[in-house]
């Protein structure tokens, strides 16, 4: 699998890629978790990693992106 973190230079790039659907939030989180797993034994930057919670939130983001959006005239006036 292509590492979505290598292709994007900034957090804004990653966010835009998720919004555009070119990468899933889950793929981004999985790539970040893999980096943490590889690097943390050396850099010891993380004392705790909430991987399950991060993956659940990513799945929620992906589900919301796939859900049909309500049609509206204005954001505060759903039809």
C-alpha atoms as a PDB file:
ATOM      1  CA  UNK A   1       0.000   0.000   0.000  1.00  0.00           C
ATOM      2  CA  UNK A   2       1.200   3.514  -0.820  1.00  0.00           C
ATOM      3  CA  UNK A   3       2.123   5.528   2.288  1.00  0.00           C
ATOM      4  CA  UNK A   4      -0.282   8.498   2.300  1.00  0.00           C
ATOM      5  CA  UNK A   5       2.037  10.391   4.620  1.00  0.00           C
ATOM      6  CA  UNK A   6       4.922  10.352   2.131  1.00  0.00           C
ATOM      7  CA  UNK A   7       2.852  11.857  -0.678  1.00  0.00           C
ATOM      8  CA  UNK A   8       1.615  14.812   1.380  1.00  0.00           C
ATOM      9  CA  UNK A   9       3.949  17.503   2.624  1.00  0.00           C
ATOM     10  CA  UNK A  10       1.650  19.011   5.246  1.00  0.00           C
ATOM     11  CA  UNK A  11      -1.321  18.201   7.453  1.00  0.00           C
ATOM     12  CA  UNK A  12      -3.382  20.434   5.152  1.00  0.00           C
ATOM     13  CA  UNK A  13      -2.363  18.264   2.174  1.00  0.00           C
ATOM     14  CA  UNK A  14      -3.378  15.100   4.022  1.00  0.00           C
ATOM     15  CA  UNK A  15      -6.705  16.644   5.043  1.00  0.00           C
ATOM     16  CA  UNK A  16      -7.396  17.740   1.476  1.00  0.00           C
ATOM     17  CA  UNK A  17      -6.581  14.247   0.175  1.00  0.00           C
ATOM     18  CA  UNK A  18      -9.026  12.685   2.657  1.00  0.00           C
ATOM     19  CA  UNK A  19     -11.743  15.206   1.748  1.00  0.00           C
ATOM     20  CA  UNK A  20     -11.154  14.553  -1.964  1.00  0.00           C
ATOM     21  CA  UNK A  21     -11.369  10.805  -1.432  1.00  0.00           C
ATOM     22  CA  UNK A  22      -7.929  10.053  -2.841  1.00  0.00           C
ATOM     23  CA  UNK A  23      -7.005   8.431   0.478  1.00  0.00           C
ATOM     24  CA  UNK A  24      -9.067   7.251   3.439  1.00  0.00           C
ATOM     25  CA  UNK A  25      -8.675   8.555   6.958  1.00  0.00           C
ATOM     26  CA  UNK A  26      -8.087   4.938   8.041  1.00  0.00           C
ATOM     27  CA  UNK A  27      -5.150   4.616   5.620  1.00  0.00           C
ATOM     28  CA  UNK A  28      -3.627   7.817   7.006  1.00  0.00           C
ATOM     29  CA  UNK A  29      -3.993   6.606  10.596  1.00  0.00           C
ATOM     30  CA  UNK A  30      -2.619   3.157   9.739  1.00  0.00           C
ATOM     31  CA  UNK A  31       0.409   4.783   8.094  1.00  0.00           C
ATOM     32  CA  UNK A  32       0.956   7.025  11.125  1.00  0.00           C
ATOM     33  CA  UNK A  33       0.665   4.068  13.495  1.00  0.00           C
ATOM     34  CA  UNK A  34       3.173   2.104  11.401  1.00  0.00           C
ATOM     35  CA  UNK A  35       5.625   5.012  11.582  1.00  0.00           C
ATOM     36  CA  UNK A  36       5.191   5.223  15.334  1.00  0.00           C
ATOM     37  CA  UNK A  37       5.796   1.481  15.666  1.00  0.00           C
ATOM     38  CA  UNK A  38       8.972   1.696  13.560  1.00  0.00           C
ATOM     39  CA  UNK A  39      10.456   4.862  15.070  1.00  0.00           C
ATOM     40  CA  UNK A  40       9.325   4.929  18.683  1.00  0.00           C
ATOM     41  CA  UNK A  41      11.762   2.308  19.983  1.00  0.00           C
ATOM     42  CA  UNK A  42      14.574   4.640  18.899  1.00  0.00           C
ATOM     43  CA  UNK A  43      13.116   8.091  19.556  1.00  0.00           C
ATOM     44  CA  UNK A  44      10.853   7.179  22.497  1.00  0.00           C
ATOM     45  CA  UNK A  45       8.487  10.040  21.632  1.00  0.00           C
ATOM     46  CA  UNK A  46       5.242   8.307  22.652  1.00  0.00           C
ATOM     47  CA  UNK A  47       4.485   6.930  26.103  1.00  0.00           C
ATOM     48  CA  UNK A  48       0.995   5.804  25.049  1.00  0.00           C
ATOM     49  CA  UNK A  49      -0.670   5.303  21.678  1.00  0.00           C
ATOM     50  CA  UNK A  50      -4.470   5.059  21.483  1.00  0.00           C
ATOM     51  CA  UNK A  51      -4.443   3.092  18.232  1.00  0.00           C
ATOM     52  CA  UNK A  52      -7.924   1.601  18.618  1.00  0.00           C
ATOM     53  CA  UNK A  53      -9.452   4.995  19.349  1.00  0.00           C
ATOM     54  CA  UNK A  54      -7.611   6.610  16.444  1.00  0.00           C
ATOM     55  CA  UNK A  55      -8.827   3.914  14.057  1.00  0.00           C
ATOM     56  CA  UNK A  56     -12.410   4.252  15.318  1.00  0.00           C
ATOM     57  CA  UNK A  57     -12.316   8.014  14.739  1.00  0.00           C
ATOM     58  CA  UNK A  58     -10.826   7.501  11.278  1.00  0.00           C
ATOM     59  CA  UNK A  59     -13.593   5.037  10.425  1.00  0.00           C
ATOM     60  CA  UNK A  60     -16.140   7.641  11.571  1.00  0.00           C
ATOM     61  CA  UNK A  61     -14.579  10.260   9.313  1.00  0.00           C
ATOM     62  CA  UNK A  62     -14.652   7.848   6.368  1.00  0.00           C
ATOM     63  CA  UNK A  63     -18.278   6.907   7.067  1.00  0.00           C
ATOM     64  CA  UNK A  64     -19.316  10.559   7.269  1.00  0.00           C
ATOM     65  CA  UNK A  65     -17.561  11.263   3.972  1.00  0.00           C
ATOM     66  CA  UNK A  66     -19.438   8.406   2.258  1.00  0.00           C
ATOM     67  CA  UNK A  67     -22.827   9.385   3.707  1.00  0.00           C
ATOM     68  CA  UNK A  68     -25.191  11.271   1.413  1.00  0.00           C
ATOM     69  CA  UNK A  69     -25.280  14.942   2.213  1.00  0.00           C
ATOM     70  CA  UNK A  70     -28.638  16.627   2.792  1.00  0.00           C
ATOM     71  CA  UNK A  71     -29.605  19.078   0.092  1.00  0.00           C
ATOM     72  CA  UNK A  72     -30.124  22.570   1.389  1.00  0.00           C
ATOM     73  CA  UNK A  73     -30.463  26.168   0.305  1.00  0.00           C
ATOM     74  CA  UNK A  74     -28.272  27.277   3.163  1.00  0.00           C
ATOM     75  CA  UNK A  75     -26.325  25.128   5.611  1.00  0.00           C
ATOM     76  CA  UNK A  76     -28.761  26.022   8.390  1.00  0.00           C
ATOM     77  CA  UNK A  77     -31.859  25.216   6.303  1.00  0.00           C
ATOM     78  CA  UNK A  78     -31.877  21.519   5.369  1.00  0.00           C
ATOM     79  CA  UNK A  79     -34.556  20.421   2.912  1.00  0.00           C
END
